Amino acid sequence: MTDTDDDGDLEARLVEQESFEPAEEFVSQANVSDEAIYEEFEENWPHSWTRAADLLDWEREYSEVLDDSNEPFYEWFPDGTLNASYNCVDRHVENGDKNRVAIKWEGEHGETRTYTYQDLYREVNEFAAALRDLGVEEDDVVTLYMPMVPELPIAMLACARIGAPHSVVFAGFSADALATRMNSADSRYLVTCDGYYRRGDALDHLQKANEGLAGVDHGVDATVVADRLGDDGFGHDLKGNQHAWDDLMDDHQGDRVDPVERNAEDMLFLMYTSGTTGQPKGVKHTTGGYLAYTAWTSHAVLDLEPEDTYWCSADIGWITGHSYIVYGPLALGTTTVMYEGTPDFPERDRLWEIIEKYAVDVFYTAPTAIRAFMKWGSQFPERHDLSSLRLLGTVGEPINPRAWKWYYQHIGNEECPIVDTWWQTETGGMMVTTLPGVCTMKPGSAGPPLPGIDARVVDTSGDEVDAGRAGYLTVEKPWPGMLRTLYNNDERFIEEYWAEYSDPDADEWVYFPEDGAKIDEDGYITILGRVDDVINVSGHRLGTMEIESAIVGVEGVAEAAVVGGEHEVKGEAVYAYAILEDGYDGDDEMRDRIVAGVEDAIGPIARPQQVIFTPELPKTRSGKIMRRLLEEIANEEELGDTTTLRNPEIVEEIQNKVE
Ligand code: PRX
């Protein structure tokens, strides 16, 4: 959606406004409202990061903040010990907040479940005891393939309690994607669910989980199946090593498990994400640095207080849900809301209904959702009293100024600041965003780097670009929430993130997030999008290579190329170009088989918007597919230079096929 579109019922006076100040009422109560924090962090770096670590309870205090003796394998608070489950649950119970609500869960049909910190303590302990009983030991990776049910954060915290890293696989991913991740992590335990509801229908999740389990090479020691559907279930019998969640909890009723003392650098979880190759990357996050960083950013950026009711509408299957539904908010003792369903069920006001019902103070969502709300119109939020809101946030992709302003006017009533937070699975938490109690907001620009974060915009040789010029985003100092490595693959870790701009001989290590960016004269960074072969569909990160290899796996397909094309609501959509083997026709049946192949390999989120059959792909003389051209064709843009092509005649032919 462009800024000249006139839908979205935005007040004319806001259209021209380029910057916004946070309301005095917000600033006066903000957790951080003094701009001196930027200088303070710079002057005392890295010691300034104790501010984050001090938000946690350490079992053994750390004596050192940063060990950078083996760059880029940084260690944060390396000799400290702690337990993440203790920090997110026990300490709030011990501090007299046991009756405060930890999790408010709302099912798609409107049923609710409320867990106080005391309830959460009991459930986490019982499930931790059950996992132990099943044979899970410290450092065993437990895979959690679950939708948005309370059993998911309970299982995460139970894993953390016994020092078993979790690997959450988004429930919308396919059986194959589950198997790939379990194989890669050598994970022998799975916690899953019978199903869940989507737009009123019960979905059979266990069937998919079982298909995935069949593809796990090393075998699986135990599977736990939570019951979400009750009588709507699909009646699958549990097999030999499969256990019903409720039975295990009955068996362990009243059990308590001491939180295991973990080293700060011990792995808290693995999260698989897409990269430039066909194989997803297992991003490793640690106990001390990650938890300190998510707690700190929840405090400083989301402005969370224990008394708040806070809602992040992401799915826990992605990093946003890990950091800002579970770990950050619970570490601070806040009430976190979880919603199972979609924003338009039963009606398009569902999210606003939930905000009113729970009197949500802080709301964090994705630009793709805001663009959909805008399209639906302001009559839906207007049906509800949203005056409990104090702060709004966005994450996952660039937000265009018009969508920002619509959010500001119709959801925030021009009173709530908006934080546009740039970060990644790898960064663990927010990196570039305004501090809502300090900074002027400029719609479309994420803002300055957070205090202590040395983000810059550079050219191809690593020199900083002038204000207003496009370049590449880099981070030139480490930070506590950073990934430590890619699981079992230190080499790929260095290659993917550090090779581009570092100079190991000079001991200069620069993190490259693979995003393009611009910086203005005030140091505000505007993110321009990925510069690698990763596309961003509805805020979900997908590797084009993964989709291509799924398409090439379909019988009759000889070659495929996938690019992102602009999409009004999703941001980007998948455009697939396919070359067929002789004897196969590019007809509807073939198209359906390709779509099904992608859904089976990855999941419905990667479904191509268009499949374009072509006899050839545009290639350079050295045989490389010219993706830029394919993107331009998908976006119906004017084509750039085609003179270096080996087969320029193919371009027009492809152009004619794009709908
Ligand atoms: O391209 C950037 C985009 O999302 C990518 C990270 O995707 P993922 O690891 O799935 O994490 C998403 C949630 C943290 C980034 O490389 N991105 C994320 N936030 C923003 C963004 N692009 C522009 N503005 C943002 N606020």
XYZ file of C-alpha atoms and ligand atoms in Angstrom:
685
model
C 0.000 0.000 0.000
C 1.493 3.313 -0.949
C 1.273 6.538 0.946
C -0.856 8.112 -1.732
C -3.682 5.614 -1.297
C -6.659 7.397 0.130
C -8.301 4.427 1.814
C -7.722 3.910 5.490
C -9.743 6.912 6.705
C -6.814 8.862 8.051
C -7.305 12.413 9.241
C -5.947 14.843 6.669
C -3.966 16.858 9.194
C -1.913 13.780 10.071
C -1.023 13.001 6.481
C 1.636 15.695 6.232
C 2.991 15.450 9.763
C 6.511 13.974 9.733
C 7.323 13.726 13.403
C 5.431 13.183 16.633
C 6.319 13.824 20.256
C 5.341 11.418 23.011
C 2.505 12.776 25.145
C 3.560 14.328 28.446
C 1.267 11.960 30.281
C 3.222 9.025 28.896
C 6.649 10.527 29.491
C 5.913 11.375 33.111
C 5.275 7.740 33.969
C 7.788 6.078 31.592
C 10.355 3.600 32.894
C 13.009 5.481 30.927
C 12.500 9.190 30.335
C 15.980 10.689 30.541
C 17.978 10.927 27.336
C 21.186 10.779 29.366
C 20.829 7.004 29.171
C 22.406 7.013 25.693
C 25.552 8.688 26.950
C 25.630 6.642 30.101
C 25.650 3.425 28.100
C 28.353 4.680 25.790
C 30.657 5.913 28.520
C 30.442 2.811 30.647
C 30.229 0.209 27.910
C 30.200 -2.795 28.406
C 29.703 -2.312 32.148
C 26.477 -0.417 31.370
C 24.888 -3.768 30.563
C 24.761 -4.586 34.266
C 21.593 -2.463 34.115
C 20.005 -5.317 32.180
C 21.543 -8.099 34.237
C 20.385 -6.416 37.444
C 16.786 -6.967 36.419
C 17.384 -10.674 37.090
C 18.041 -12.750 40.192
C 21.366 -14.529 39.873
C 22.177 -17.625 41.831
C 25.858 -16.790 41.643
C 26.665 -13.173 40.810
C 28.830 -12.652 37.744
C 32.175 -10.959 38.221
C 32.749 -10.114 34.572
C 30.322 -8.490 32.124
C 31.827 -9.452 28.774
C 34.473 -11.944 27.776
C 35.605 -11.054 24.266
C 38.780 -13.114 24.252
C 37.487 -15.424 21.532
C 35.704 -13.163 19.061
C 33.096 -13.452 17.625
C 32.172 -16.061 20.231
C 31.350 -13.491 22.881
C 30.348 -14.510 26.382
C 28.176 -12.310 28.586
C 28.184 -12.410 32.398
C 30.169 -15.636 31.863
C 30.754 -16.759 35.438
C 27.242 -15.970 36.654
C 24.664 -18.703 37.210
C 20.886 -18.491 37.197
C 17.715 -20.251 36.116
C 15.284 -18.678 33.629
C 12.224 -20.445 35.026
C 13.106 -19.242 38.528
C 13.374 -15.691 37.194
C 10.098 -15.854 35.264
C 8.048 -17.647 37.914
C 9.398 -18.494 41.388
C 10.763 -15.134 42.342
C 7.421 -13.419 41.757
C 5.717 -15.995 43.989
C 8.393 -15.490 46.651
C 8.119 -11.697 46.393
C 4.465 -11.689 47.371
C 2.989 -11.525 43.863
C 1.698 -15.072 43.707
C -1.882 -13.934 43.058
C -0.979 -11.642 40.202
C -2.066 -12.997 36.825
C 0.854 -14.276 34.763
C -0.995 -15.533 31.677
C -4.452 -14.595 30.398
C -5.349 -16.964 27.633
C -8.232 -16.533 25.249
C -9.283 -19.346 22.926
C -10.743 -18.668 19.537
C -14.244 -19.549 20.756
C -14.027 -17.085 23.608
C -13.155 -19.518 26.365
C -10.574 -18.169 28.795
C -7.967 -19.548 31.137
C -6.198 -17.511 33.764
C -2.925 -18.518 35.401
C -1.673 -16.590 38.391
C 2.053 -16.764 39.088
C 1.194 -19.377 41.734
C -0.729 -21.436 39.149
C 2.124 -21.099 36.690
C 4.574 -22.195 39.382
C 2.533 -25.319 40.058
C 2.086 -26.249 36.389
C 5.709 -25.611 35.460
C 6.932 -27.716 38.362
C 4.604 -30.584 37.592
C 5.492 -30.608 33.934
C 9.210 -30.342 34.728
C 8.813 -33.414 36.954
C 6.988 -35.208 34.132
C 9.748 -34.404 31.622
C 12.386 -35.703 34.019
C 10.373 -38.838 34.517
C 10.272 -39.376 30.764
C 14.061 -39.329 30.763
C 14.803 -35.745 29.744
C 18.195 -34.718 31.115
C 20.015 -31.420 31.306
C 21.085 -30.259 27.795
C 18.692 -32.605 25.938
C 16.854 -30.616 23.265
C 13.066 -30.870 23.641
C 11.040 -29.937 20.554
C 7.763 -28.131 21.170
C 5.411 -28.272 18.175
C 2.432 -26.468 19.584
C -0.144 -23.843 18.713
C -1.056 -20.918 20.968
C -2.163 -22.863 24.042
C -0.983 -22.182 27.616
C 0.759 -25.560 27.646
C 3.355 -24.056 25.282
C 4.827 -21.421 27.657
C 4.409 -23.906 30.511
C 6.486 -26.463 28.591
C 9.103 -23.828 27.695
C 9.506 -22.829 31.325
C 9.543 -26.467 32.456
C 12.387 -27.146 30.015
C 14.237 -24.081 31.288
C 13.734 -25.295 34.840
C 15.557 -28.568 34.232
C 18.166 -27.067 31.909
C 16.840 -28.762 28.772
C 16.941 -26.329 25.818
C 13.687 -26.113 23.901
C 13.275 -25.850 20.168
C 9.821 -24.493 19.354
C 8.584 -25.292 15.857
C 5.763 -23.016 14.626
C 2.524 -25.052 14.503
C 1.806 -23.819 10.972
C 4.946 -25.528 9.700
C 4.546 -28.857 7.913
C 5.416 -32.370 9.071
C 8.578 -32.290 6.944
C 9.676 -29.024 8.519
C 9.207 -30.575 11.972
C 11.284 -33.620 11.026
C 14.082 -31.468 9.541
C 14.334 -29.461 12.769
C 14.221 -32.490 15.068
C 16.887 -34.216 13.001
C 19.104 -31.170 12.944
C 18.873 -30.673 16.722
C 19.163 -34.400 17.426
C 16.032 -33.938 19.511
C 14.538 -37.096 21.022
C 11.553 -35.553 22.810
C 8.478 -33.886 21.409
C 5.661 -32.012 23.109
C 2.689 -31.418 20.863
C -1.072 -31.044 20.874
C -4.124 -32.814 19.417
C -5.215 -29.746 17.497
C -6.477 -26.187 17.655
C -9.116 -23.899 16.178
C -8.792 -21.669 13.148
C -11.730 -19.578 11.982
C -14.085 -21.914 13.792
C -12.689 -25.187 12.436
C -10.831 -27.752 14.495
C -7.457 -28.573 12.904
C -5.825 -31.954 13.272
C -2.337 -31.160 14.537
C -1.426 -34.586 15.897
C -1.756 -36.132 12.462
C 0.912 -33.720 11.208
C 3.080 -34.311 14.262
C 2.883 -38.063 13.719
C 3.866 -37.703 10.073
C 6.811 -35.584 11.146
C 7.859 -38.096 13.788
C 7.994 -40.775 11.101
C 10.720 -38.711 9.435
C 12.940 -38.392 12.511
C 16.025 -40.466 11.726
C 17.303 -41.132 15.222
C 13.983 -42.223 16.700
C 12.136 -40.469 19.490
C 12.127 -41.435 23.156
C 8.846 -39.834 24.169
C 6.058 -37.602 22.895
C 3.613 -35.671 25.053
C 0.229 -34.707 23.600
C -1.793 -31.894 25.135
C -5.565 -31.988 24.743
C -6.965 -28.802 23.251
C -9.932 -30.100 21.294
C -11.678 -32.333 23.827
C -14.727 -33.868 22.143
C -13.869 -32.150 18.848
C -10.666 -34.211 18.702
C -9.844 -36.533 15.821
C -9.656 -39.686 17.913
C -6.039 -40.687 17.211
C -4.853 -43.382 19.599
C -1.658 -42.555 21.426
C 1.162 -44.938 20.570
C 3.607 -46.696 22.887
C 5.847 -43.793 23.809
C 3.160 -41.132 23.510
C 1.672 -39.726 26.692
C -1.341 -37.555 27.353
C -0.360 -34.251 28.988
C -3.209 -34.478 31.505
C -2.237 -38.003 32.613
C 1.343 -36.923 33.225
C 0.164 -33.912 35.212
C -2.108 -36.136 37.311
C 0.797 -38.477 37.975
C 2.967 -35.583 39.109
C 0.398 -33.576 40.989
C 2.072 -31.519 43.702
C 5.618 -32.416 42.584
C 8.295 -29.756 42.889
C 11.553 -29.631 40.946
C 14.427 -27.421 42.065
C 15.460 -25.043 39.298
C 18.759 -26.252 37.871
C 21.642 -23.817 38.295
C 22.607 -22.905 34.737
C 25.653 -21.052 33.644
C 24.837 -17.726 32.001
C 26.248 -19.049 28.733
C 24.343 -22.349 28.801
C 21.824 -22.706 26.008
C 18.283 -21.647 26.892
C 16.790 -22.505 23.516
C 17.292 -23.097 19.847
C 15.175 -21.361 17.251
C 15.321 -22.366 13.637
C 15.119 -19.605 11.087
C 15.495 -19.271 7.339
C 18.700 -18.253 5.676
C 20.187 -18.176 2.237
C 20.604 -21.924 1.864
C 17.873 -24.559 1.816
C 18.723 -25.656 5.374
C 17.194 -23.664 8.240
C 19.680 -22.312 10.769
C 19.522 -23.322 14.433
C 20.046 -20.020 16.263
C 21.428 -20.605 19.758
C 20.372 -18.306 22.613
C 21.738 -18.464 26.118
C 20.311 -18.194 29.608
C 21.912 -15.065 31.078
C 22.459 -12.660 28.202
C 19.206 -13.409 26.407
C 17.036 -13.200 29.511
C 18.724 -10.008 30.680
C 18.305 -8.480 27.231
C 14.622 -9.376 26.803
C 13.834 -8.190 30.332
C 15.736 -4.938 29.734
C 14.062 -4.153 26.393
C 10.626 -5.075 27.821
C 11.322 -2.553 30.580
C 12.899 0.226 28.528
C 11.049 -0.062 25.203
C 7.727 -1.737 26.016
C 7.700 0.235 29.269
C 6.290 -2.775 31.105
C 5.490 -2.689 34.797
C 4.373 -5.669 36.849
C 0.905 -4.086 37.151
C 0.441 -3.988 33.373
C -1.671 -6.185 31.190
C 0.331 -6.558 28.051
C -0.471 -8.207 24.754
C 1.804 -9.221 21.936
C -0.286 -10.727 19.144
C 2.586 -12.725 17.598
C 2.781 -16.510 17.720
C 5.139 -18.078 20.249
C 6.435 -20.215 17.371
C 8.499 -17.199 16.262
C 11.168 -15.262 18.119
C 8.809 -12.352 18.869
C 6.647 -14.663 20.938
C 9.637 -16.151 22.757
C 11.107 -12.796 23.722
C 7.985 -10.663 24.147
C 5.138 -12.988 25.117
C 7.095 -15.322 27.354
C 10.569 -14.431 28.616
C 10.700 -10.622 28.777
C 7.232 -9.949 30.229
C 7.305 -12.879 32.662
C 10.806 -11.981 33.873
C 9.331 -8.591 34.821
C 6.296 -10.173 36.513
C 3.780 -8.662 34.079
C 0.442 -10.127 32.962
C 0.865 -11.427 29.419
C -2.127 -12.105 27.148
C -2.199 -15.020 24.703
C -4.802 -15.392 21.961
C -5.276 -18.597 20.010
C -7.081 -17.417 16.906
C -7.167 -14.990 14.014
C -8.015 -11.239 14.157
C -11.121 -11.640 12.006
C -12.929 -14.399 13.857
C -15.802 -14.315 14.525
C -15.592 -10.697 13.357
C -13.021 -8.152 12.351
C -13.093 -6.477 15.734
C -11.778 -9.459 17.661
C -8.485 -7.895 18.725
C -10.172 -4.671 19.857
C -12.708 -6.718 21.775
C -9.867 -8.477 23.596
C -8.097 -5.187 24.361
C -11.301 -3.806 25.869
C -12.109 -7.001 27.761
C -8.726 -7.245 29.481
C -8.012 -3.510 29.623
C -4.704 -4.042 27.822
C -2.102 -1.358 28.589
C 0.532 -2.131 25.953
C -0.097 -3.752 22.562
C 2.589 -5.079 20.203
C 1.761 -6.331 16.708
C 3.012 -6.532 13.096
C 2.640 -4.038 10.229
C 0.951 -6.710 8.088
C -1.847 -6.860 10.668
C -2.114 -3.062 10.762
C -2.421 -2.936 6.976
C -5.259 -5.474 7.171
C -7.004 -3.450 9.938
C -6.715 -0.351 7.773
C -8.280 -2.114 4.853
C -11.146 -3.339 7.003
C -11.776 0.197 8.254
C -11.902 2.141 11.490
C -15.492 1.152 12.288
C -14.142 -2.027 13.925
C -11.882 -0.427 16.544
C -14.514 2.297 17.041
C -16.889 -0.285 18.458
C -14.630 -0.671 21.489
C -13.227 1.306 24.358
C -9.473 1.214 23.793
C -8.673 3.885 26.356
C -6.710 1.466 28.555
C -3.880 1.532 25.979
C -0.749 3.463 26.893
C 1.795 2.317 24.302
C 1.752 0.596 20.919
C 4.480 -1.327 19.126
C 5.244 -2.934 15.791
C 7.792 -5.473 14.626
C 8.719 -7.747 11.759
C 8.868 -5.550 8.674
C 8.969 -1.913 7.689
C 5.808 0.031 8.471
C 4.813 2.651 5.922
C 4.008 6.094 7.365
C 0.345 5.871 6.452
C -0.176 2.604 8.345
C 1.806 4.045 11.272
C -0.462 7.096 11.384
C -3.608 5.033 11.097
C -2.453 2.948 14.074
C -1.601 6.135 15.945
C -4.993 7.741 15.282
C -7.437 4.853 15.401
C -5.878 2.538 17.953
C -3.789 4.888 20.069
C -6.195 7.856 19.948
C -3.167 10.082 19.250
C -2.105 9.583 22.865
C -0.005 6.432 22.742
C 3.553 6.562 21.462
C 4.432 3.879 18.894
C 7.683 1.947 18.978
C 8.716 0.543 15.584
C 11.211 -2.064 16.711
C 13.807 -3.485 14.349
C 15.405 -6.760 15.385
C 15.848 -10.385 14.291
C 15.718 -13.967 15.512
C 19.488 -13.690 15.844
C 19.543 -10.493 17.900
C 17.292 -12.010 20.590
C 15.606 -8.682 21.267
C 14.976 -5.165 19.993
C 17.964 -3.258 18.620
C 16.842 -0.184 16.704
C 13.804 1.694 17.993
C 12.839 4.883 19.750
C 12.695 4.845 23.528
C 9.054 5.842 23.943
C 9.575 8.106 26.930
C 12.537 9.913 25.374
C 12.445 10.131 21.597
C 10.573 11.984 18.903
C 8.877 9.511 16.571
C 9.254 9.655 12.795
C 6.741 7.383 11.062
C 8.482 4.967 8.694
C 11.796 5.147 10.511
C 12.495 2.669 13.306
C 14.583 5.223 15.196
C 18.071 5.407 16.646
C 19.907 2.326 17.891
C 19.055 1.531 21.508
C 21.535 2.687 24.176
C 24.620 0.475 24.043
C 23.860 -0.782 20.528
C 26.404 0.305 17.959
C 24.330 0.013 14.774
C 25.534 1.853 11.688
C 24.720 2.152 8.010
C 27.726 1.472 5.795
C 28.633 1.084 2.129
C 30.104 -2.046 0.559
C 33.564 -1.232 1.924
C 32.283 -0.795 5.446
C 32.490 3.012 5.580
C 29.568 4.888 7.050
C 27.306 6.423 4.420
C 26.131 10.028 4.479
C 22.747 10.913 5.865
C 19.990 10.079 3.401
C 22.009 7.523 1.416
C 21.112 3.845 1.285
C 23.579 1.318 2.609
C 23.827 -1.793 4.737
C 23.007 -2.102 8.405
C 25.820 -3.352 10.648
C 26.261 -3.769 14.401
C 29.795 -3.040 15.463
C 29.775 -4.023 19.128
C 28.364 -7.171 20.725
C 25.223 -7.089 22.917
C 23.925 -9.524 25.561
C 20.941 -10.872 23.554
C 22.981 -11.843 20.511
C 23.009 -15.377 19.157
C 26.104 -17.261 20.276
C 26.416 -19.535 17.285
C 24.435 -21.698 14.884
C 23.779 -25.064 16.434
C 26.680 -27.409 15.686
C 27.924 -25.073 13.006
C 30.405 -22.425 14.149
C 31.750 -22.143 10.635
C 28.420 -21.175 9.126
C 27.889 -18.747 12.025
C 31.038 -16.859 11.060
C 30.343 -17.062 7.371
C 26.732 -15.841 7.618
C 27.080 -12.990 10.066
C 30.709 -11.917 10.407
C 32.509 -12.570 7.142
C 31.162 -9.584 5.216
C 32.505 -6.645 7.242
C 34.916 -8.001 9.860
C 38.672 -7.756 9.702
C 39.885 -10.630 11.877
C 43.544 -9.637 11.427
C 42.810 -6.259 12.962
C 40.554 -7.871 15.568
C 37.575 -5.997 14.237
C 34.352 -7.936 14.337
C 31.242 -6.533 12.718
C 27.847 -8.241 12.755
C 25.985 -8.118 9.449
C 22.205 -8.651 9.743
C 21.719 -8.675 5.946
C 19.326 -5.742 5.883
C 19.564 -2.617 3.772
C 19.025 0.705 5.584
C 19.213 4.500 5.452
C 20.187 6.869 8.214
C 19.103 10.504 8.572
C 20.858 13.526 10.051
C 19.423 12.739 13.505
C 20.796 9.205 13.404
C 17.359 7.652 12.796
C 17.525 4.413 10.838
C 14.986 3.416 8.196
C 15.112 -0.261 7.334
C 14.857 -0.975 3.629
C 14.521 -4.773 3.788
C 16.599 -7.879 3.299
C 19.536 -7.888 0.946
C 19.890 -11.677 0.915
C 17.601 -14.339 -0.526
C 15.187 -14.131 2.364
C 11.689 -12.787 1.892
C 9.294 -11.462 4.473
C 5.720 -12.676 4.065
C 3.342 -11.219 6.668
C 6.320 -10.629 8.931
C 7.413 -14.264 8.564
C 10.854 -14.947 7.317
C 11.138 -17.459 4.479
C 14.209 -18.565 2.564
C 13.700 -18.525 -1.199
C 16.091 -21.494 -1.481
C 13.908 -23.561 0.848
C 10.878 -22.886 -1.316
C 12.843 -23.537 -4.499
C 14.049 -26.899 -3.285
C 10.462 -27.836 -2.361
C 9.339 -26.938 -5.895
C 12.176 -28.805 -7.559
C 11.117 -31.821 -5.476
C 7.790 -31.918 -7.345
C 7.764 -34.485 -10.139
C 8.140 -32.825 -13.527
C 9.864 -29.641 -12.330
C 13.371 -29.152 -13.704
C 14.300 -25.784 -12.213
C 12.723 -23.117 -10.058
C 13.363 -19.579 -8.880
C 11.450 -17.851 -6.121
C 11.342 -14.141 -5.405
C 9.253 -11.808 -3.262
C 6.722 -9.602 -5.009
C 5.058 -6.659 -3.284
C 1.742 -7.420 -1.604
C -0.721 -4.915 -0.212
C -1.296 -6.676 3.101
C 1.405 -9.325 3.423
C 4.273 -6.970 2.560
C 5.726 -9.560 0.250
C 4.198 -12.583 -1.472
C 5.893 -15.634 -2.961
C 6.308 -15.585 -6.748
C 7.553 -18.885 -8.124
C 9.010 -19.306 -11.597
C 9.213 -22.920 -12.757
C 10.767 -24.696 -15.715
C 9.202 -28.073 -16.436
C 10.789 -31.223 -17.769
C 9.848 -32.323 -21.266
C 6.477 -34.008 -21.397
C 4.926 -31.960 -18.562
C 2.419 -29.158 -19.070
C 2.198 -25.956 -17.120
C -1.499 -26.444 -16.414
C -3.690 -26.038 -13.337
C -2.914 -29.546 -12.140
C 0.819 -28.864 -12.248
C 0.284 -25.565 -10.451
C -1.712 -27.332 -7.723
C 1.001 -29.954 -7.328
C 3.635 -27.241 -6.917
C 1.549 -25.419 -4.312
C 0.955 -28.699 -2.472
C 4.688 -29.490 -2.649
C 5.529 -26.189 -0.953
C 2.859 -26.672 1.699
C 4.138 -30.158 2.461
C 7.761 -29.100 2.705
C 7.280 -25.862 4.662
C 3.650 -25.020 5.387
C 0.791 -22.855 4.082
C 2.647 -19.614 4.916
C 5.047 -20.309 2.039
C 2.270 -20.986 -0.510
C 3.117 -19.257 -3.809
C 0.795 -16.429 -4.754
C 1.614 -17.112 -8.382
C 3.344 -19.907 -10.239
C 4.737 -18.769 -13.558
C 5.777 -21.449 -16.029
C 8.609 -20.474 -18.304
C 10.883 -22.367 -20.701
C 13.971 -20.587 -19.315
C 15.021 -18.242 -16.529
C 16.883 -15.015 -17.219
C 20.549 -15.809 -16.643
C 23.785 -13.912 -16.777
C 26.515 -15.131 -19.094
C 28.108 -16.950 -16.196
C 24.857 -18.844 -15.656
C 23.540 -17.084 -12.529
C 19.799 -16.512 -12.341
C 19.130 -12.782 -12.392
C 16.781 -12.517 -9.427
C 16.586 -8.766 -9.500
C 14.898 -9.026 -12.872
C 12.454 -11.633 -11.642
C 11.554 -9.339 -8.749
C 11.014 -6.441 -11.106
C 8.786 -8.606 -13.267
C 6.769 -9.767 -10.233
C 6.327 -6.157 -9.142
C 5.541 -4.994 -12.660
C 8.306 -2.439 -12.369
C 10.315 -0.946 -15.148
C 13.132 -3.376 -15.867
C 16.704 -2.503 -15.101
C 19.672 -3.378 -17.246
C 19.201 -6.590 -19.244
C 22.282 -6.293 -21.430
C 24.328 -8.722 -19.375
C 21.786 -11.477 -19.974
C 22.596 -14.545 -21.970
C 18.928 -14.864 -22.982
C 17.306 -11.387 -23.006
C 14.454 -12.551 -25.237
C 12.998 -14.607 -22.390
C 12.184 -11.535 -20.325
C 9.255 -10.364 -22.387
C 7.876 -13.864 -22.570
C 7.869 -14.132 -18.778
C 6.426 -10.640 -18.371
C 3.413 -11.622 -20.451
C 2.661 -14.506 -18.135
C 2.565 -12.604 -14.854
C -1.019 -11.808 -13.854
O 14.373 -7.562 7.531
C 14.203 -7.323 8.908
C 12.751 -7.536 9.280
O 12.646 -8.866 9.744
C 13.929 -9.509 9.686
C 14.078 -10.464 10.838
O 13.138 -11.483 10.724
P 12.964 -12.516 11.910
O 14.277 -13.082 12.287
O 11.908 -13.475 11.485
O 12.459 -11.673 13.127
C 11.273 -10.962 13.033
C 10.884 -10.427 14.386
C 11.959 -9.795 15.161
C 14.905 -8.385 9.734
O 16.164 -8.773 9.211
N 12.330 -6.609 10.348
C 12.114 -6.912 11.640
N 11.669 -5.827 12.312
C 11.609 -4.814 11.431
C 12.046 -5.310 10.174
N 12.120 -4.511 9.095
C 11.770 -3.220 9.234
N 11.350 -2.677 10.397
C 11.237 -3.420 11.512
N 10.784 -2.882 12.638
